[in-house]
Short mmCIF file of C-alpha atoms and ligand atoms in Angstrom, two decimals:
data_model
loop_
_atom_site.label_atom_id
_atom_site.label_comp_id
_atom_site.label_asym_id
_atom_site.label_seq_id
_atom_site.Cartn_x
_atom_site.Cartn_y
_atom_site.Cartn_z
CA UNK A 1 27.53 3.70 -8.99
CA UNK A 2 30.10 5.63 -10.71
CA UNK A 3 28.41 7.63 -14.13
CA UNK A 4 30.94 8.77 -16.37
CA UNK A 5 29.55 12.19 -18.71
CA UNK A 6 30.34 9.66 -21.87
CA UNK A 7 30.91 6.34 -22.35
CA UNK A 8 31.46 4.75 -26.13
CA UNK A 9 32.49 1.43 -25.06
CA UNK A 10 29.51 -0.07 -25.31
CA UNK A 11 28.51 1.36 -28.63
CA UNK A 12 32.21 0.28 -29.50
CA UNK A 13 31.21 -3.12 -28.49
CA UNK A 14 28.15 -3.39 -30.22
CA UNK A 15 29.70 -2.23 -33.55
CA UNK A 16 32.62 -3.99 -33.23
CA UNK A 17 32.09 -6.49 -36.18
CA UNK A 18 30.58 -3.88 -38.97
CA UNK A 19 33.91 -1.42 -37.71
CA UNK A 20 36.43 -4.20 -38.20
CA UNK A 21 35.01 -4.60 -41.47
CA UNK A 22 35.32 -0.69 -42.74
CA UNK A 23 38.93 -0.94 -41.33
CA UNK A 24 40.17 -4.04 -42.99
CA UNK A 25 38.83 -2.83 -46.28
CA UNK A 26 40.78 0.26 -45.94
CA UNK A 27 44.10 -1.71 -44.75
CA UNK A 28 43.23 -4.19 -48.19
CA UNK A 29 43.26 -0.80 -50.02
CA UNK A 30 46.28 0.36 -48.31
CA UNK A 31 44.89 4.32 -49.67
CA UNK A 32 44.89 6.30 -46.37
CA UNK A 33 44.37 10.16 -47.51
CA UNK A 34 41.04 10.91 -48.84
CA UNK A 35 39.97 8.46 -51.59
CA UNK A 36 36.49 6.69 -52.04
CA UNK A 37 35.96 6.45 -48.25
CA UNK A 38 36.33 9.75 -47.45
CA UNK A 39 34.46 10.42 -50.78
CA UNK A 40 31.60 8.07 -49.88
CA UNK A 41 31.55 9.93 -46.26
CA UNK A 42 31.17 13.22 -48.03
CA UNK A 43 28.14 11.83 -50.11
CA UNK A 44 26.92 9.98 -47.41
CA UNK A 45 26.79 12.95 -44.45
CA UNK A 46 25.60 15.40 -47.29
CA UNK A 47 22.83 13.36 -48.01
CA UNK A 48 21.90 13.29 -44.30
CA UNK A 49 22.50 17.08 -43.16
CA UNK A 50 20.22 18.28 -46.74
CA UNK A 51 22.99 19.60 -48.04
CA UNK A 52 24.16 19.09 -51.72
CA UNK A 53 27.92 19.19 -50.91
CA UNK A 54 30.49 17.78 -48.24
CA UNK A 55 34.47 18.38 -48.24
CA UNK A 56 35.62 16.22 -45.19
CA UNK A 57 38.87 18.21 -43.48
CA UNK A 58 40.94 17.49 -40.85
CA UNK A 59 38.86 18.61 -38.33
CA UNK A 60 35.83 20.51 -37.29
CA UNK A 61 38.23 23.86 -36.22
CA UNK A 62 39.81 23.37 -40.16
CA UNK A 63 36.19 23.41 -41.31
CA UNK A 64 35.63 27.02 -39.86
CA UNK A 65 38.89 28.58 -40.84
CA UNK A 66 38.67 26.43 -44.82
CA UNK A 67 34.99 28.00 -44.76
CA UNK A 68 36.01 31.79 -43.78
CA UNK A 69 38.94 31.35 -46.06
CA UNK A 70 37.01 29.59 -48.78
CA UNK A 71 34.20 32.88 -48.69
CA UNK A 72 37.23 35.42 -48.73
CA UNK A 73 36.88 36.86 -45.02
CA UNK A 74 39.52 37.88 -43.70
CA UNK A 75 41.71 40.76 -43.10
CA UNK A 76 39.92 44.14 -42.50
CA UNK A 77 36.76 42.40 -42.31
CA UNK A 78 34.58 41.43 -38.88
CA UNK A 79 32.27 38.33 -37.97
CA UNK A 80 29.78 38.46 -36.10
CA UNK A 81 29.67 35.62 -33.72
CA UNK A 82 28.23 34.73 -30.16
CA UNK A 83 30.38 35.62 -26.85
CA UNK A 84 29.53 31.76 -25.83
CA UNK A 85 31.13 28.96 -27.31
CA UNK A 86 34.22 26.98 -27.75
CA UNK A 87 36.92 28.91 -28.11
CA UNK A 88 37.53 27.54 -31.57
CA UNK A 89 34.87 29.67 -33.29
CA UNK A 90 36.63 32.59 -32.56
CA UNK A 91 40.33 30.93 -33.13
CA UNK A 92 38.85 30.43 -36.89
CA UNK A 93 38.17 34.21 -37.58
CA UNK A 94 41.37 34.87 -36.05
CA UNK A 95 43.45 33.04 -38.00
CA UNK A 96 42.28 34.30 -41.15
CA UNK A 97 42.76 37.86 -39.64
CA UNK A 98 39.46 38.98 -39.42
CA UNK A 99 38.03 40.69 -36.18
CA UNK A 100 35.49 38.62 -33.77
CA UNK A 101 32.59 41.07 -32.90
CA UNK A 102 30.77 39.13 -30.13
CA UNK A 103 26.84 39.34 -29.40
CA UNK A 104 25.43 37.88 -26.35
CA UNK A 105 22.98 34.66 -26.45
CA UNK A 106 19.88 34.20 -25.53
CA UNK A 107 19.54 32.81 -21.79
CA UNK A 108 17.25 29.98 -22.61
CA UNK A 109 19.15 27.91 -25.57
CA UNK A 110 22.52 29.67 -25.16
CA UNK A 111 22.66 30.79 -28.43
CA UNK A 112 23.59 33.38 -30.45
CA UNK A 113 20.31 36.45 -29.88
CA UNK A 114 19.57 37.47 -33.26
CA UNK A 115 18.82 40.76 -32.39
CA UNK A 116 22.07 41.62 -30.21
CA UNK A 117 23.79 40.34 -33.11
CA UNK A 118 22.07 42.59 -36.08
CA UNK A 119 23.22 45.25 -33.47
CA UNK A 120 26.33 44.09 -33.55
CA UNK A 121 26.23 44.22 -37.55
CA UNK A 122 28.62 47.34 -38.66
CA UNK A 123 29.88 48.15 -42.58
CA UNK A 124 33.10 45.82 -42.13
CA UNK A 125 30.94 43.03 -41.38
CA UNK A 126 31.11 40.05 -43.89
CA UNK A 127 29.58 37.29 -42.04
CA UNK A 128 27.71 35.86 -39.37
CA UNK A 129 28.97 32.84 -37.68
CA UNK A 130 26.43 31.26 -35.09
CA UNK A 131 26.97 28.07 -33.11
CA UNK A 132 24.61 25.57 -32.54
CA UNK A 133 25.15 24.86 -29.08
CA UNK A 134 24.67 21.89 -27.07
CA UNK A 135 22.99 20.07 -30.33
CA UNK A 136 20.10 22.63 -30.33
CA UNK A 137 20.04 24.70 -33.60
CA UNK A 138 20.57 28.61 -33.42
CA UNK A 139 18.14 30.92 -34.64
CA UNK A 140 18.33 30.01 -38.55
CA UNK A 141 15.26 31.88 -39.63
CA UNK A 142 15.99 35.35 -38.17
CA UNK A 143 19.67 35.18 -38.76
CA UNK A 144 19.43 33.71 -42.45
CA UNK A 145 17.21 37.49 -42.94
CA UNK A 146 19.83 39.17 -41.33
CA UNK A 147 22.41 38.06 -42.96
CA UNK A 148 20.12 38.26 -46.67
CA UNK A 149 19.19 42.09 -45.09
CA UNK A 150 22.82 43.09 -45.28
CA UNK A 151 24.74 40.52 -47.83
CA UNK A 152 26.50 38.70 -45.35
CA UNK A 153 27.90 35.03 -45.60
CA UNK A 154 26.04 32.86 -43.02
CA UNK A 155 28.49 30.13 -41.85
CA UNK A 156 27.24 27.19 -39.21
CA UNK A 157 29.34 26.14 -36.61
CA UNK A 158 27.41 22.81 -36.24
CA UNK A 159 30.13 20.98 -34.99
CA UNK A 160 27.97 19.65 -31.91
CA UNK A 161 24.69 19.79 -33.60
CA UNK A 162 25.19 16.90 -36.21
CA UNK A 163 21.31 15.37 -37.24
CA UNK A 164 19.91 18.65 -35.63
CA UNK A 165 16.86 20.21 -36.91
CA UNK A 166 16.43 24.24 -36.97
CA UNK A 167 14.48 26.28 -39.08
CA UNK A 168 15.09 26.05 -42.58
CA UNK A 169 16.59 22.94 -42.21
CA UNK A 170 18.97 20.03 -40.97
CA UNK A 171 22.29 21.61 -38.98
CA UNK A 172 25.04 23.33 -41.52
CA UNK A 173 22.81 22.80 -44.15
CA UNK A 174 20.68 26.57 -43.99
CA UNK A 175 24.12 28.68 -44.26
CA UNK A 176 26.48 29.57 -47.19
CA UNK A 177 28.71 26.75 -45.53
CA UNK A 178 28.23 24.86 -42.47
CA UNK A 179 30.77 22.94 -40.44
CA UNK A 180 30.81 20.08 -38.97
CA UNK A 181 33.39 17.91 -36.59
CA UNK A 182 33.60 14.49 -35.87
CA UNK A 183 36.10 14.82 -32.89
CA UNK A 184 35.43 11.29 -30.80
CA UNK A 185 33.12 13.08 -27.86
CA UNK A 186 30.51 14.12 -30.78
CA UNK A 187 27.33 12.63 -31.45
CA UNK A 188 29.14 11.40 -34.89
CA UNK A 189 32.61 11.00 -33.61
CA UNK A 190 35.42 9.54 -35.26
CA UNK A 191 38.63 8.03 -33.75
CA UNK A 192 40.76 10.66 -34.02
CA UNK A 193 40.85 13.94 -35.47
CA UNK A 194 37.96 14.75 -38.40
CA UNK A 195 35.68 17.58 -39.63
CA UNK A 196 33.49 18.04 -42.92
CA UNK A 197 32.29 21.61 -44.71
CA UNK A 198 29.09 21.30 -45.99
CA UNK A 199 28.00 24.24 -48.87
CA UNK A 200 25.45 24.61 -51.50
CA UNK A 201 27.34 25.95 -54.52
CA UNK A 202 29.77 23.38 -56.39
CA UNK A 203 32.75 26.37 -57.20
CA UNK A 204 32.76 26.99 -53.13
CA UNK A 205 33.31 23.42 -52.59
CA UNK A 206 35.80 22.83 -55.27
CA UNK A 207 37.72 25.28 -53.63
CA UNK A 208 37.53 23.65 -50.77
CA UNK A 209 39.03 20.67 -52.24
CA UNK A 210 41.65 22.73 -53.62
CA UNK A 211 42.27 24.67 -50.02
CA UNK A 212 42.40 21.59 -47.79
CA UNK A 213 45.32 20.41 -50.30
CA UNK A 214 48.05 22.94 -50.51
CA UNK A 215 45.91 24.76 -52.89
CA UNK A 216 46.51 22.78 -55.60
CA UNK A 217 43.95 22.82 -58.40
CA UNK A 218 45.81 19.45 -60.04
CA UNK A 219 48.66 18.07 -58.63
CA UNK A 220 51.78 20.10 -58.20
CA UNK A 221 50.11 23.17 -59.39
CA UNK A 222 49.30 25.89 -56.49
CA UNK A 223 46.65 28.19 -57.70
CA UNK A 224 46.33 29.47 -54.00
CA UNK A 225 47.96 29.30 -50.10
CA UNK A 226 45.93 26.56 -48.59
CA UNK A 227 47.48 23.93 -46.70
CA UNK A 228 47.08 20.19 -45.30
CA UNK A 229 43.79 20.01 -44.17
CA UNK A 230 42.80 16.36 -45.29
CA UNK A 231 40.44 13.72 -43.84
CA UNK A 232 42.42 10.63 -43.58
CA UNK A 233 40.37 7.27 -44.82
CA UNK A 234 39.91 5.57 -41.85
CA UNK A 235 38.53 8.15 -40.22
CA UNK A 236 36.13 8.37 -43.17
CA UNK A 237 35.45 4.35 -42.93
CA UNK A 238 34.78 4.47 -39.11
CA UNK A 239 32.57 6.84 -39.63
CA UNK A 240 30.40 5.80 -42.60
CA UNK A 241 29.45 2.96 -40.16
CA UNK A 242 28.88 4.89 -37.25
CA UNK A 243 26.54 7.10 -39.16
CA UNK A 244 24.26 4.35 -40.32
CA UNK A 245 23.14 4.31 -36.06
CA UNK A 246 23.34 8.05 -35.93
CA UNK A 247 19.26 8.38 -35.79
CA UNK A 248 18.94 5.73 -33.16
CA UNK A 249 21.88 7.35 -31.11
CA UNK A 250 19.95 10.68 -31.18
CA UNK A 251 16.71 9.10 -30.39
CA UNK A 252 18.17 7.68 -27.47
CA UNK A 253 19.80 11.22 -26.24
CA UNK A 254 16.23 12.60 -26.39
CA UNK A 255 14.48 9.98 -24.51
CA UNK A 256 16.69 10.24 -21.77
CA UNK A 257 17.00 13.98 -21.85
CA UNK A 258 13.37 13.75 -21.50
CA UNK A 259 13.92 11.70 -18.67
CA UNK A 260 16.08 13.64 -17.01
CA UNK A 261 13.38 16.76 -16.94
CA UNK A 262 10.82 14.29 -15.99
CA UNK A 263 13.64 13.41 -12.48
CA UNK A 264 14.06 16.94 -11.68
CA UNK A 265 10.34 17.74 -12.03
CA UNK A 266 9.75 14.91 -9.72
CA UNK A 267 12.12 15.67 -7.29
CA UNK A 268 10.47 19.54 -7.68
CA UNK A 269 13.94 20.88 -8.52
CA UNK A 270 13.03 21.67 -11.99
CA UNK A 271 12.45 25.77 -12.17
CA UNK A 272 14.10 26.30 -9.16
CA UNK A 273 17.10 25.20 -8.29
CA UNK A 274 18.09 23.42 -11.55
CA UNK A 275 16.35 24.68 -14.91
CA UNK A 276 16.54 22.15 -17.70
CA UNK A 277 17.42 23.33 -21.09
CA UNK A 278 14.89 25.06 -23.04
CA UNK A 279 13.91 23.50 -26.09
CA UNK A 280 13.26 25.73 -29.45
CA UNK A 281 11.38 24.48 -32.27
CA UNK A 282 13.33 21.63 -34.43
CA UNK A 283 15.65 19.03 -33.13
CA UNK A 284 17.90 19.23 -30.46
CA UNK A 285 20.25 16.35 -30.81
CA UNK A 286 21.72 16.83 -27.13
CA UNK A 287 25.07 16.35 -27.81
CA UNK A 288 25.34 17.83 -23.99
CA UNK A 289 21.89 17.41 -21.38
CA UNK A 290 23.19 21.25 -19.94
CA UNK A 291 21.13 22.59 -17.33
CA UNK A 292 21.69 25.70 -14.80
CA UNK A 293 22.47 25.47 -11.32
CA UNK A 294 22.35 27.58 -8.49
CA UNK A 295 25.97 27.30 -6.52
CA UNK A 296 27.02 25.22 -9.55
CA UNK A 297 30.70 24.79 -8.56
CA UNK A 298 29.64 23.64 -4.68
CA UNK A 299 27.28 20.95 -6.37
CA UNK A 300 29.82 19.20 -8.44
CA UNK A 301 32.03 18.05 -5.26
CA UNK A 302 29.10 15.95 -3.83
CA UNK A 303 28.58 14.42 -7.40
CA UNK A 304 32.29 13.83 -7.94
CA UNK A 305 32.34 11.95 -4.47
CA UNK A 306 29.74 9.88 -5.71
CA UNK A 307 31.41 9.16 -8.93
CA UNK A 308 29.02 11.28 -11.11
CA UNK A 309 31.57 12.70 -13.21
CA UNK A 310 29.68 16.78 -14.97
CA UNK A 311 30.93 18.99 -17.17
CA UNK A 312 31.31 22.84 -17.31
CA UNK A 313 30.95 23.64 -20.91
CA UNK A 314 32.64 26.78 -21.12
CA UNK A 315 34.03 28.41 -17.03
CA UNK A 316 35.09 31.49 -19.50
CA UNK A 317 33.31 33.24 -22.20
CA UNK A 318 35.34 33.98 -25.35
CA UNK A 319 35.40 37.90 -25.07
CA UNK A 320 37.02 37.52 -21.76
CA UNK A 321 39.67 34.88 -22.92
CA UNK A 322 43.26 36.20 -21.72
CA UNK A 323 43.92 35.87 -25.46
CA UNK A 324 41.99 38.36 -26.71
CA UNK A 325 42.53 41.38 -24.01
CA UNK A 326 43.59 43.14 -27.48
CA UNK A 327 39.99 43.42 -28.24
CA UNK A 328 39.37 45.24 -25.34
CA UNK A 329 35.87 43.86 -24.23
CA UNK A 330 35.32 44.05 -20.50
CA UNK A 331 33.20 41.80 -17.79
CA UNK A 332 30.00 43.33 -18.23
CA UNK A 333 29.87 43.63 -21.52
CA UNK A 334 27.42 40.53 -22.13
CA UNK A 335 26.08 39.42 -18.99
CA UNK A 336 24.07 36.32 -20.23
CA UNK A 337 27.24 34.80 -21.56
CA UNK A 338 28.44 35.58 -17.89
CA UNK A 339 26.00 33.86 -16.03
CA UNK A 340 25.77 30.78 -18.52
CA UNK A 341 29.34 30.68 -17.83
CA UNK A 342 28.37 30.39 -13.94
CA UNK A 343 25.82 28.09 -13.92
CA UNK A 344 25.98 25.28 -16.90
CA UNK A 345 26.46 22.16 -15.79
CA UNK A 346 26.42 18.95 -18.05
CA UNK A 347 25.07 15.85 -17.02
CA UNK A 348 26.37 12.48 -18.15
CA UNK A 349 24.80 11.41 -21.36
CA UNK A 350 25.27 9.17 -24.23
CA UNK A 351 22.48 6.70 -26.17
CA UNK A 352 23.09 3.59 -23.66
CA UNK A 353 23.28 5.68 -20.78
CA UNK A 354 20.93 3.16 -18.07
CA UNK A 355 17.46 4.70 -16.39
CA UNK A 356 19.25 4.25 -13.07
CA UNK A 357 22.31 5.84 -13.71
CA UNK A 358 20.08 8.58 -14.50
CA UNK A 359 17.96 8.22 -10.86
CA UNK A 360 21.43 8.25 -9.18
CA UNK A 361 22.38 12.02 -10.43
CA UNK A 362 19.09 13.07 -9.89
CA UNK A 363 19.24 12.10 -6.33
CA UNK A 364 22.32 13.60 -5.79
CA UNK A 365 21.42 16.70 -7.18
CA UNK A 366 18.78 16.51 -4.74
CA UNK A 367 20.33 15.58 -1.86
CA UNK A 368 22.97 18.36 -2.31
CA UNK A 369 20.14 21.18 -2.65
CA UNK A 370 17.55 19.96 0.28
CA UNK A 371 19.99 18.54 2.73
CA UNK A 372 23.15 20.09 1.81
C1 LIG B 1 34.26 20.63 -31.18
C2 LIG B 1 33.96 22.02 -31.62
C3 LIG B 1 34.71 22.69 -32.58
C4 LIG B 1 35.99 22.15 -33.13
O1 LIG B 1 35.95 20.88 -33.61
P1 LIG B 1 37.32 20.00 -33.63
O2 LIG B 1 36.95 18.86 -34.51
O3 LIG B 1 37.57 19.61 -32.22
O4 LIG B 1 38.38 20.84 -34.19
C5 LIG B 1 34.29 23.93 -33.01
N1 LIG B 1 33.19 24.52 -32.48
C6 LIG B 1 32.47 23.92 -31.53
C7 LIG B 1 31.26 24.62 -31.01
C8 LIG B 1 32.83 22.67 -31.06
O5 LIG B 1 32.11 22.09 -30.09
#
């Protein structure tokens, strides 16, 4: 049985009618670039995170650097941020010339540890930008009163935690901005490239408009250095449908990430050789079912003969990224991002995901630890 870590076709198939529909009214309309799609997507995913604004963007990496931008961080200024993520996170604080000052994560959600990171809090800091890994919601209530405790600009990366629940509220929706991507692999995934920033105060998003277009307050007129950072409307249309079964997907996700604890129990590999993920209060909206495994990297090769396709989701932690030697952190410096790095492993999941695609890796798993 070969079990792919994501498969859309069938959701592709069972949509197929309702997405032919969004597309053809766009191609009637023949208006690509933003428009009332992608203004009806910004209502629409607003709405649904809590949040009282969305500006969709080109994608969920343009959502962190318009947000950073939008909040005036940059040069001379650090964000805090965890050593754990995708390496876009840290790309974004880059790019508007600010510093990355990692903190480790905690070792049971693999995020950001909100008291390594108010350690990591120093008088250039200007934000704190935590990720919401996996679908599972950071620490919002201890690192909204840290960032309140020293006036810093809290800014989500939710861009795999879509529909997530933390405390305080729905994912991107507790910060000053939160961001969101709808890259095709995420649990609200587009066909092609899209992202959304989702803020609380009206002037923040209105620059945002104006950022994501050249800067331009009305048309030809540049009030400031933004650039092309637009969601395109088909994207928009696509996804307006696709958000309508959102709640179902994620209900889905959850019943068979429950299932897959209740396998590993079973097969008493659960707390020993495999831990499942730890679940925090809220929502976890498993955009990835990550556990930890002991000899993680000798595991996959049975899996992969069996066609059990995983996913290591990240090998390298961002402060040891040959890009960033220049900011001269070492291996060492935050161990629990190091050993998440060594023993995450992602199994497949998606909503129609079958119960015995899901025996099939857990007997594997099992096979590999008690006969291998
Ligand atoms: C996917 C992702 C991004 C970037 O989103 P894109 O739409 O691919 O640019 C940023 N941060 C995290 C944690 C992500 O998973």
């Amino acid at each position: 049985m070969r079990v792919p870590l994501l498969d859309l076709t069938e959701q592709y198939r069972a949509l197929e009618g309702e997405l032919s529909e969004a597309l053809q009214r766009v191609l009637t309309s023949q208006q690509f670039i933003l428009g009332p799609e992608v203004e009806g997507l910004e209502q629409e995913v607003a709405r649904y995170c809590g949040a009282r604004h969305g500006v969709g963007v080109s994608s969920g990496t343009d959502a962190l650097l318009l947000s950073l931008q939008a909040l005036g961080v940059g040069p001379g200024h650090e964000v805090v941020t965890p050593a754990f993520s995708f390496f876009a996170t840290a790309e974004a604080i880059l790019r508007v010339g600010a510093r990355p000052v990692f903190a480790d994560i905690e070792p049971g959600t693999f995020n950001l540890d909100p008291e390594k990171a108010a350690r990591a809090v120093g008088p250039k800091t200007r934000a704190l930008l935590p990720v919401h890994l996996f679908g599972q919601c950071a620490a919002l209530g201890p690192l909204s009163e840290l960032a309140r405790a020293h006036g810093l600009f809290l800014i989500e990366d939710a861009a795999q935690a879509t529909g997530a629940e933390g405390e305080g509220g729905r994912a991107g929706s507790v910060g000053d901005a939160g961001c969101l991507s709808f890259y095709p692999t995420k649990n609200l995934g587009g066909w092609g490239e899209g992202g959304m920033v989702l803020v609380r105060e009206a002037p923040l998003a209105e620059r945002l408009r104006r950022l994501r277009d050249h800067g331009a307050g009305e048309p030809y007129t540049h009030q400031e250095v933004g650039g092309n950072f637009r969601l395109d409307a088909l994207q928009a249309a696509i996804l307006r449908v696709k958000l309508r079964h959102l709640d179902d997907w994620i209900a889905s996700r959850i019943e068979r990430a429950r299932r897959y604890g209740e396998l590993l129990e079973e097969e008493g590999l659960a707390g020993r050789e495999v831990r499942p993920p730890a679940l925090s209060a809220g929502r976890h909206v498993f955009h990835l079912y990550v556990i930890r495994a002991q000899r993680r990297d000798a595991l996959r090769e049975p899996l992969a003969a069996r066609g059990i396709q995983t996913g290591v989701y990240y090998p390298l932690p961002l402060h040891l990224q040959p890009c960033l030697a220049s900011l001269s952190y070492f291996p060492g410096d935050f161990p629990e991002s190091e050993r998440a790095s060594r023993e995450v492993l992602a199994l497949p999941l998606y909503a129609e995901l079958p119960e015995e695609a899901q025996r099939c890796v857990v007997r594997a798993i099992r096979d590999f630890y008690h006969r291998g």
